[in-house]
XYZ file of C-alpha atoms in Angstrom:
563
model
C 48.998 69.896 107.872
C 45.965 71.180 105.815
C 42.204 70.852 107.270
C 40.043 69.029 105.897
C 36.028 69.237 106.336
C 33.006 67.012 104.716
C 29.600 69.293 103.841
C 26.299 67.771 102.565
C 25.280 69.093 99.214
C 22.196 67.569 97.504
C 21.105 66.979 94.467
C 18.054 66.108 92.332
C 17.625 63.151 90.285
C 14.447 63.487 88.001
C 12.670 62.096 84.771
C 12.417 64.028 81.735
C 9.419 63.177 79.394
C 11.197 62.506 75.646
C 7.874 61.307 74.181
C 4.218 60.197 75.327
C 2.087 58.215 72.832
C -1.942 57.984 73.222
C -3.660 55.243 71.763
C -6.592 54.792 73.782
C -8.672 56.395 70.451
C -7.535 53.437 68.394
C -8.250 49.931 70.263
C -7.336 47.975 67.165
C -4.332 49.873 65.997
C -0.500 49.331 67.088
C 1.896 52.450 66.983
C 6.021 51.959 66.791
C 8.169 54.076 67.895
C 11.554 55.063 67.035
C 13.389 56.996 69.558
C 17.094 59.658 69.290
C 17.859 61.492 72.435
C 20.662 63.582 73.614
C 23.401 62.605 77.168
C 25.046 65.899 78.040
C 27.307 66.426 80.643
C 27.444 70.659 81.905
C 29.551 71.684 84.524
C 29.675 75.448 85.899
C 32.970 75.454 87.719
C 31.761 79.434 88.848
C 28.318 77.721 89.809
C 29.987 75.262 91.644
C 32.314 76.721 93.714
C 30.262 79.471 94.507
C 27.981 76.621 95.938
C 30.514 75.460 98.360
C 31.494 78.567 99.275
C 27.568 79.422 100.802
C 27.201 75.609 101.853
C 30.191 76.178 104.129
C 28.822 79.049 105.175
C 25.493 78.029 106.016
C 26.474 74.597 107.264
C 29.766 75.154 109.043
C 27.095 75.416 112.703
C 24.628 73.553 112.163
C 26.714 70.672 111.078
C 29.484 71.067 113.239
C 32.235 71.126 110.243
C 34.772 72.985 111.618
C 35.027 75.647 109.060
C 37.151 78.482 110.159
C 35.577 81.596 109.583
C 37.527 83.400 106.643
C 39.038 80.795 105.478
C 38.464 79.275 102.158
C 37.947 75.480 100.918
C 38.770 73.711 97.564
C 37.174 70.186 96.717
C 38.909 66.808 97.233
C 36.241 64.388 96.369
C 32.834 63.566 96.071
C 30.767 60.670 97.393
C 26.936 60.018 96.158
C 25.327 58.839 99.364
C 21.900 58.000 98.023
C 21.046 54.911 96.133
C 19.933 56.091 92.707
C 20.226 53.772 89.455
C 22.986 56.227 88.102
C 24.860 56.380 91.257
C 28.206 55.333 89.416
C 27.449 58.217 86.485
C 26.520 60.983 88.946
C 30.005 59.926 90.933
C 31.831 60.440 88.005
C 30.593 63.773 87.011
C 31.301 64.949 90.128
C 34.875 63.444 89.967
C 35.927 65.358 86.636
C 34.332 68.704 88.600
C 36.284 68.486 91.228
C 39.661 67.017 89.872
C 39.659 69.764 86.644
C 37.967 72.406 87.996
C 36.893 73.946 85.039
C 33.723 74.223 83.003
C 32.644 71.307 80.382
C 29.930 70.856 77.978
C 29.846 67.224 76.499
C 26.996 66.699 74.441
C 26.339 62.908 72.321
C 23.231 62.137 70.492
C 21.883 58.478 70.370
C 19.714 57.000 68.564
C 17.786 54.288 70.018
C 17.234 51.265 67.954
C 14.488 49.266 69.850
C 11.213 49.990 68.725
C 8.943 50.654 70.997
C 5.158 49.563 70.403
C 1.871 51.056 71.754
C -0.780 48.588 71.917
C -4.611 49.864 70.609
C -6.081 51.135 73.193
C -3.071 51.900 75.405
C -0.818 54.856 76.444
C 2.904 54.607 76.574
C 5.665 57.062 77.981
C 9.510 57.157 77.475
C 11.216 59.276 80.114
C 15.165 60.046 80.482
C 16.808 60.679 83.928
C 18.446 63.846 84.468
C 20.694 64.744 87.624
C 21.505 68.694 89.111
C 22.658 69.833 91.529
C 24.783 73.622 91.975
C 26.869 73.966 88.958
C 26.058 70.140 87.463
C 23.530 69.041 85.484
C 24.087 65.483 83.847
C 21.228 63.735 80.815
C 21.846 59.991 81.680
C 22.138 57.686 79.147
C 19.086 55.682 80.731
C 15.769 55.649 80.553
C 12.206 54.085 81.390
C 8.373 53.295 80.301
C 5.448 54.283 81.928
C 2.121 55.332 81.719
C 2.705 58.501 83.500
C 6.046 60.554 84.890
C 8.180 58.575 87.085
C 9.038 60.770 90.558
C 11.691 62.517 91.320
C 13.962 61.754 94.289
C 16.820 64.021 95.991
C 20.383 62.537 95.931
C 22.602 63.100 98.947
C 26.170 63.887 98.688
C 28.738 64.695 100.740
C 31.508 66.663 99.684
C 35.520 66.659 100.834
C 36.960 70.013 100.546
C 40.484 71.160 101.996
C 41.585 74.232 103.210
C 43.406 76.335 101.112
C 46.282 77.930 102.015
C 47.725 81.525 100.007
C 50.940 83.209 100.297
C 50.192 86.046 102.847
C 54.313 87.695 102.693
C 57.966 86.879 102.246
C 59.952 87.986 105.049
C 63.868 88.235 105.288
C 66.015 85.888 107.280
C 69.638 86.665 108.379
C 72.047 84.376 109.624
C 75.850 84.418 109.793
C 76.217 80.858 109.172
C 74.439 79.048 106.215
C 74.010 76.017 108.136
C 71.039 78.287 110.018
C 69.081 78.872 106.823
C 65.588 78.357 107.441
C 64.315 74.565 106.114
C 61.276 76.623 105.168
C 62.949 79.235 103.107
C 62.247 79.958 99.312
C 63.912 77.456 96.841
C 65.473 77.969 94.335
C 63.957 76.260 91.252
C 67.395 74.782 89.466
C 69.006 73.678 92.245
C 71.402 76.266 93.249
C 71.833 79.102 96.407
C 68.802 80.393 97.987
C 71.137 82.929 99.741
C 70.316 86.374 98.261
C 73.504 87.857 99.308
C 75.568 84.703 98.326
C 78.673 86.278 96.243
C 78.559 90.017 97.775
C 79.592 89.695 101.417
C 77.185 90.968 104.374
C 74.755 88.521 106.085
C 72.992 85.537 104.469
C 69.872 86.539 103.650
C 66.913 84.353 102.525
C 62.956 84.713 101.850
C 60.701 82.851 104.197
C 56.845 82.216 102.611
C 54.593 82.813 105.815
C 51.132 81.301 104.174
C 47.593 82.243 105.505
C 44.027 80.449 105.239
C 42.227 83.581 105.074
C 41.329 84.690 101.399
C 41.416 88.605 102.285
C 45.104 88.549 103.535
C 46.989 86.740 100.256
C 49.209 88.311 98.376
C 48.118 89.946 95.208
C 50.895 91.226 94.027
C 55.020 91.382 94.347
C 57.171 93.984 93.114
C 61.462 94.392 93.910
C 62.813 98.106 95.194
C 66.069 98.922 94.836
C 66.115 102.566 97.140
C 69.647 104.689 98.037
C 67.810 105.008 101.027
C 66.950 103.036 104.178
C 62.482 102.439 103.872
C 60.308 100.863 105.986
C 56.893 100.244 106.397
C 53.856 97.605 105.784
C 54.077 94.957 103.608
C 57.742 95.364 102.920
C 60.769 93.109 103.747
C 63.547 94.238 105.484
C 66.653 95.039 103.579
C 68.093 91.973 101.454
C 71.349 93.248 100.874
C 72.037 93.701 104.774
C 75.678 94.438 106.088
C 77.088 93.854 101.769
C 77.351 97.803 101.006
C 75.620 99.434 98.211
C 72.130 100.032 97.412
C 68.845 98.927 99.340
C 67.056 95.983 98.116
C 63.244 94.839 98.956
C 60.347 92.893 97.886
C 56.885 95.057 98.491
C 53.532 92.876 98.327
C 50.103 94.031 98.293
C 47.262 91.917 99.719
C 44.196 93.373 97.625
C 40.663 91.501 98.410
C 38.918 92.755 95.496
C 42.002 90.967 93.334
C 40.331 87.316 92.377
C 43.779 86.287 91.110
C 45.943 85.155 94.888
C 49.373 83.841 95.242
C 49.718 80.081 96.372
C 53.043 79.902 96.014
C 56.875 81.475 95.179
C 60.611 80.367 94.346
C 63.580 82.037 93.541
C 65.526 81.389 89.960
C 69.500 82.668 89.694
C 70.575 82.411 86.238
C 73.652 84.007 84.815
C 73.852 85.789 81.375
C 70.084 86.551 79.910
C 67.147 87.891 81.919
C 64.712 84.460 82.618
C 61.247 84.828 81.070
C 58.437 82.864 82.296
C 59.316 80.591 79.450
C 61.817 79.485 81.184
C 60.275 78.494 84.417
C 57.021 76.385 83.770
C 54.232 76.264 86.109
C 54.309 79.809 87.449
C 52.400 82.827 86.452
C 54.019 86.239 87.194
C 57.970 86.868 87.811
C 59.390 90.171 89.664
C 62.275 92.727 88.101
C 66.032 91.189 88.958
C 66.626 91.750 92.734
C 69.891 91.618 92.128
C 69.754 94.618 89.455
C 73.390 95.807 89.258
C 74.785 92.948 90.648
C 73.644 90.032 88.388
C 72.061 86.932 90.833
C 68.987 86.056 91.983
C 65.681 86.423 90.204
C 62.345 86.016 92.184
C 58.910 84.094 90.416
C 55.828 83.944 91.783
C 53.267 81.418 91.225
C 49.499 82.990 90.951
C 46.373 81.009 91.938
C 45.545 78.198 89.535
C 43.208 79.774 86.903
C 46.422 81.015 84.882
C 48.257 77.440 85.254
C 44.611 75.810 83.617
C 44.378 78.489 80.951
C 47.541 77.529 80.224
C 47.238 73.755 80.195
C 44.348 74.285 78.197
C 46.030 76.166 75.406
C 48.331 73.229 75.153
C 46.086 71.107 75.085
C 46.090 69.302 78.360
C 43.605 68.433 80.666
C 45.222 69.243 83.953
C 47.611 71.438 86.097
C 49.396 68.289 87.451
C 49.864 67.256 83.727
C 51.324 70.755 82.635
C 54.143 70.724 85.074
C 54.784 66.966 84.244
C 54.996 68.018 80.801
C 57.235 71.187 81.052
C 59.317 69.262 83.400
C 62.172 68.253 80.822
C 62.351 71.897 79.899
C 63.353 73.095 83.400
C 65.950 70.232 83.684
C 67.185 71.541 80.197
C 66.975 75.290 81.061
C 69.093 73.952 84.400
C 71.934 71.682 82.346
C 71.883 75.475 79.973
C 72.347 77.651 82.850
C 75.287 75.705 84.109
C 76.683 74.961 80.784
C 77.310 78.494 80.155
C 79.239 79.809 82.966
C 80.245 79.244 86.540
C 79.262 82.217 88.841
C 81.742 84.751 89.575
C 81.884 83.840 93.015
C 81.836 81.478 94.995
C 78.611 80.535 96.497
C 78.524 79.017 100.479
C 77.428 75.368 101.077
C 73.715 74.959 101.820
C 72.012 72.025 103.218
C 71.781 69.210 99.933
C 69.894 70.692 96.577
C 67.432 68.788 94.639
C 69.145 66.297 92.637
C 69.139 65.401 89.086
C 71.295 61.951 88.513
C 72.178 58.925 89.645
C 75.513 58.264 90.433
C 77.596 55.826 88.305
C 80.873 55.173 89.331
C 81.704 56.240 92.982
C 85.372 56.672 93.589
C 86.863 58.290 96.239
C 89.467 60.425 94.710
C 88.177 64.448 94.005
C 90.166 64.800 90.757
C 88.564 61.726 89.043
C 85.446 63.436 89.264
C 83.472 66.562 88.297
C 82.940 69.181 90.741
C 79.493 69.142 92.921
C 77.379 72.045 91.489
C 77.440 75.513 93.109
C 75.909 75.005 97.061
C 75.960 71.232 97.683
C 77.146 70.463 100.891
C 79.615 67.520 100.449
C 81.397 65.162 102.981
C 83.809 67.450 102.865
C 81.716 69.809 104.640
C 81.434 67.705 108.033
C 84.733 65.954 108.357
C 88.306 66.163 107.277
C 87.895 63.601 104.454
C 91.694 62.963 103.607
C 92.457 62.450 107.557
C 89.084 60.210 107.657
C 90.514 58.092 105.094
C 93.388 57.445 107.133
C 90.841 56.137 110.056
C 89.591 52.575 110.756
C 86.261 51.952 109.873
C 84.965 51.423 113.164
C 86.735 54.488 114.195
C 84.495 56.676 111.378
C 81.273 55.464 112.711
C 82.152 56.541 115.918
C 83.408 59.973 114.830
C 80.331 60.426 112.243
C 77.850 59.424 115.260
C 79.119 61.811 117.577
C 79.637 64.450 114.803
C 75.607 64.268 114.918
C 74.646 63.291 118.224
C 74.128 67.319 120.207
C 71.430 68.050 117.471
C 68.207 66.652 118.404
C 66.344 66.848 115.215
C 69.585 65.414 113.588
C 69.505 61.581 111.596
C 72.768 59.877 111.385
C 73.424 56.130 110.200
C 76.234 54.143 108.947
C 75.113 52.436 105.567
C 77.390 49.181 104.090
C 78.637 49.864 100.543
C 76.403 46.602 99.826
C 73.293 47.243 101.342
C 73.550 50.885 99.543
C 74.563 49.833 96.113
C 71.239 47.001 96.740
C 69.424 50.517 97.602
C 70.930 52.282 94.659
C 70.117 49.820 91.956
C 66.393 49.669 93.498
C 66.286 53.598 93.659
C 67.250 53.991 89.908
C 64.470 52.202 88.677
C 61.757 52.932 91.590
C 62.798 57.294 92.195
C 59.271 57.980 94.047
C 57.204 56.244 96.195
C 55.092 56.395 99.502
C 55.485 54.679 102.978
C 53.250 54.033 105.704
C 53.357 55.956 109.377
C 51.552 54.045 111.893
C 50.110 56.322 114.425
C 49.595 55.458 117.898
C 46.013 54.676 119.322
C 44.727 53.865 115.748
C 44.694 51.274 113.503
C 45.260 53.377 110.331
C 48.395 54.870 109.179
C 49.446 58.474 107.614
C 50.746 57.941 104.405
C 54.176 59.690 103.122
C 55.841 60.350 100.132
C 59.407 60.113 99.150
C 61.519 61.263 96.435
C 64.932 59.947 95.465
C 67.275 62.751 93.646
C 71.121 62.536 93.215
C 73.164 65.835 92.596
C 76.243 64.975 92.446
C 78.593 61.308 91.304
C 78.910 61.389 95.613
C 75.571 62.180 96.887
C 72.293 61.107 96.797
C 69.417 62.533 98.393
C 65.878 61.307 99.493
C 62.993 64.066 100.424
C 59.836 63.064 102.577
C 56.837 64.830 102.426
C 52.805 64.449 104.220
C 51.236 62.483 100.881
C 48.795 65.274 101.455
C 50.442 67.999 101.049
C 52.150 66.658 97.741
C 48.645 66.311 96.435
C 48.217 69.860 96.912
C 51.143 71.587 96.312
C 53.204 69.107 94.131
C 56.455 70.179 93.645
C 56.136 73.626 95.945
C 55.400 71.235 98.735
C 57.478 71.214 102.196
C 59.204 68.420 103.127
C 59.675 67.442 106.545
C 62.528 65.282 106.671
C 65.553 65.453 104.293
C 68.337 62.778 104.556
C 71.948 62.559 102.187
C 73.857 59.829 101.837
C 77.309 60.572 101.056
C 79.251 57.705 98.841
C 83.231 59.578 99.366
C 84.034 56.651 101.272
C 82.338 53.707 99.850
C 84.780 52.395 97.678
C 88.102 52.751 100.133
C 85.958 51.636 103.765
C 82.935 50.268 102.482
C 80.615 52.589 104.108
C 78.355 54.964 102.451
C 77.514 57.733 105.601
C 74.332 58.672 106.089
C 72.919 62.740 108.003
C 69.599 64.435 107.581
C 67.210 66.661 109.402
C 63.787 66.603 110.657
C 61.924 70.039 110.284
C 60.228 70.773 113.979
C 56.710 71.623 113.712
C 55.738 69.612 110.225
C 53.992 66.872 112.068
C 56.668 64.236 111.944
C 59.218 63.439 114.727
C 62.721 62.179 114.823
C 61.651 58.797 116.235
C 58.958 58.406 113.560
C 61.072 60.032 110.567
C 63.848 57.123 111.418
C 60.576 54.644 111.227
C 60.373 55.882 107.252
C 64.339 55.941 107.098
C 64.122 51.937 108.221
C 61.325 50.866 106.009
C 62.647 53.052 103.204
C 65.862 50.659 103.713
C 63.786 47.610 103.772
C 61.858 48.019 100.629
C 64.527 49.290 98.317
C 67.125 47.108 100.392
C 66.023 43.397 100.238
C 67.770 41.158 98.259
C 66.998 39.427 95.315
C 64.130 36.746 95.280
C 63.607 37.613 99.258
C 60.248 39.722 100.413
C 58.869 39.724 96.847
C 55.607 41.705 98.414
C 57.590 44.707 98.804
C 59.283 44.768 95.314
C 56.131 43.762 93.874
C 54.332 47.234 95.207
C 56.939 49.167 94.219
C 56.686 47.847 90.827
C 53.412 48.476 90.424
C 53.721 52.233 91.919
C 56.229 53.094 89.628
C 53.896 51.811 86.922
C 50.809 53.458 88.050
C 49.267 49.974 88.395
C 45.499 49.472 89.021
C 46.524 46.664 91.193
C 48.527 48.553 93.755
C 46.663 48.567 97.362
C 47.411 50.342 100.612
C 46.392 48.155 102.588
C 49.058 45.594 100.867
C 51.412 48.120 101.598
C 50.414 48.553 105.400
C 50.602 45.462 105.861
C 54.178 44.613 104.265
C 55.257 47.427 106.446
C 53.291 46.101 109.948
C 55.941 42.963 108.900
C 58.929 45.063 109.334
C 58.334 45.684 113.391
């Protein structure tokens, strides 16, 4: 789970003087004023950040924060403590910093239209309030009279930063059986194998991201070796084509301090036929030679830290990371339907746990040759039971034999699901793919707050991810999961049961106990019938919709009602 910490920076909120009028020479005499003055908004992301990085440093003791000492911090949010008239302005200054992180320079001249009169005799002031504070300074669009210069009064703030985590190296995992590959291992970004080796014999061999908080230790930079030679050494992987023949293959990192540029994040993309360009995978910054050179498979990418991703969003135009990759998103799912539409791989790839998904299914049937094959590493029902001697079975008789199939793994999920509960879930699911659920936690009265994704790869299977909300918010679609469940629909039509198997990843925060909690009231918000518990499909409506009206606490509370 990522750290989070709260520092005090402060501001100053002051009057500027735009003009000051004095009559005192002409008792008799009126003056009127017309007035034009300029609101400008500057940010200096460099000023800013650079500000939280000494404020953690300088506060992190005497404030008890709990900063850990090389480790770095990105914003979250901002909260204006003080009470100032331009609280609500200040705030949301300090929002656009933090959620764009980059720099901005609004400027808008108005011209006032009141008249402002100076009695004979008399001396009149306008003034305009101004806010800064370490890379923000803010004109207000307000202002005041006086006879002499308002004071100026600091502004407290306190600042919500999270600990950022870089990709420190890739190391190489071997198993003999692919139902051992690593939850945590290096996706790949269209859905198929993550097994390096996966068509050329030897082990299986996949890339596990071991991430760091400490700024000086991320990796700068990746680079593939193909050697006729055994090498080891620092900051290499072992050998990725272990025990399949032929030449070595490796992935060498530097971690260079002096580089401002650090890795976040990495995937793998397999494509037959053409060499990928970045082009082709939105969202990421740098991509390594073919490690598969020779041998046609897997290509690596690499995502860099985010000031490529904004550069980018800003030459198209956008205004945000988040809304680059939502943008580019139909071009990966069309450079995915390409890569499959050109040519199966020459061999055949072994079943990994269930891919992302990318449809609904439409018409389950349980017959295999009514229907087109699962793409290239799904694991199917087929892979956990003998499906024509299943069919054979009772349908009490299948629960029991599913149940059991799962019960000597202890992070395993297992549940029986009837075809009309699921087909309620389905219809739910199609219109409602994401949302998040409520975890109570024991000896609180708040709740951590998860999110869930609904994918289907295949007419059979659908799939549902879970993820910390937090982490999401951070990493998006790089994120972790902790808990991956597949329902599998072979049998729905012939026994009316749709079975149900997933896995809870051990040390993500979430156990098996509380994963079935989000399992149950995942069931009982997509699952209600018609016209019944209207509260529930009420939030998801509004979720889906990006409603202003949606509310936690509504949805805490619809879930309290499940117990």
């Amino acid at each position: 789970m990522s750290k989070y910490i709260t520092i005090p920076v402060t501001g100053r909120f002051y009057w500027v003087e735009l003009w000051f009028h004095d009559n005192s020479t002409n008792p008799k005499g009126t003056q009127v004023v017309d007035t034009e003055m300029k609101v400008v908004r500057t940010v200096s992301i460099s000023q800013f950040n650079e500000s939280i990085k000494k404020t953690v440093e300088t506060t992190k003791n005497t404030y008890s924060v709990g900063a850990e000492v090389g480790a770095s911090y990105g914003p979250v949010s901002a909260t204006v403590k003080s009470e100032v008239t331009a609280s609500k302005e200040i705030q949301d200054t300090y929002a656009y910093t933090v959620r764009e992180q980059k720099d901005m320079s609004v400027q808008e001249t108005i011209i006032d239209n009141r008249e402002y009169i100076v009695k004979g005799g008399g001396k009149l002031g306008l003034y305009q309030a101004f806010f800064s504070a370490p890379g923000v300074v803010v004109s207000l669009n307000q202002t005041r009279t006086g006879g002499e210069l308002p004071a100026a009064q600091d502004v407290a703030i306190d600042l919500k930063l999270q600990e950022l985590q870089f990709l420190k190296e890739l190391q190489a995992v071997y198993t003999d059986n692919h139902n051992n590959r690593p939850f945590d291992c290096l996706h790949e970004i269209t859905g198929q194998n993550e097994d390096i080796n996966s068509g050329f014999g030897g082990k299986y061999c996949y890339l596990k991201p071991i991430f760091t908080n400490q700024v000086n230790q991320a990796m700068t930079q990746c680079r593939v070796r193909v050697e006729s030679s055994a090498v080891k050494g620092p900051n290499i992987t072992d050998d990725l084509a272990k025990g399949a023949g032929g030449k070595f293959r490796y992935l060498q990192f530097n971690q260079d301090p002096n580089t401002p540029s650090k890795f976040t994040a990495a995937a793998l993309f397999r494509r037959v036929g053409n060499a990928p360009t970045l082009k082709d995978a939105p969202g990421y910054a740098v991509m390594t030679t073919d490690i598969n050179a020779g041998r046609k498979g897997d290509w690596l990418v690499t995502e860099k830290y985010r000031e490529k991703l904004r550069q980018k969003a800003a030459q198209e135009g956008l205004q945000s990371v988040d809304e680059l990759k939502t943008v580019y998103k139909s071009r990966i799912l069309e450079q995915k339907a390409s890569t499959n539409a050109q040519s199966q791989p020459p061999y055949p790839p072994p079943p990994p746990p269930p891919s992302q998904p990318t449809a609904f299914p439409s018409a389950p049937t349980s017959s295999p040759s009514s229907k087109p094959p699962a793409p290239p590493g799904l694991k199917t029902l087929s892979s956990y039971i003998d499906l024509p001697k299943t069919l054979a079975l009772p349908p009490k008789e299948i629960e029991h034999i599913w149940r059991l199939r799962h019960a000597s793994l202890p992070t395993s999920l297992c549940a029986i699901i009837p075809s009309t509960t699921y087909l309620r879930i389905q219809e739910t699911a199609r219109k409602h793919p994401h949302f998040i659920l409520p975890l109570p936690r024991e000896g609180s009265s708040g709740a951590e707050i998860h999110f869930l994704q609904w994918s289907f790869p295949a007419p059979d299977t659908a799939t549902v991810v879970f993820t910390h909300l937090a982490e999401y918010k951070l990493r998006g679609e790089f994120s972790q999961p902790h808990t991956t469940i597949t329902m599998h629909l072979e049998l729905m039509k012939e026994k009316g049961l749709v079975l149900m198997q997933g896995q809870v990843l051990e040390g993500r925060g979430v156990s098996v106990e509380e994963a079935r909690w989000l399992i149950l009231c995942l069931q009982k918000f997509y699952g209600g019938e018609q016209g019944k518990h209207s509260g529930r499909r009420r939030l998801l409506e509004r979720f889906s919709q990006g409603d202003e009206a949606f509310r936690v606490e509504e949805l805490v509370d619809e879930a309290e009602k499940i117990i």
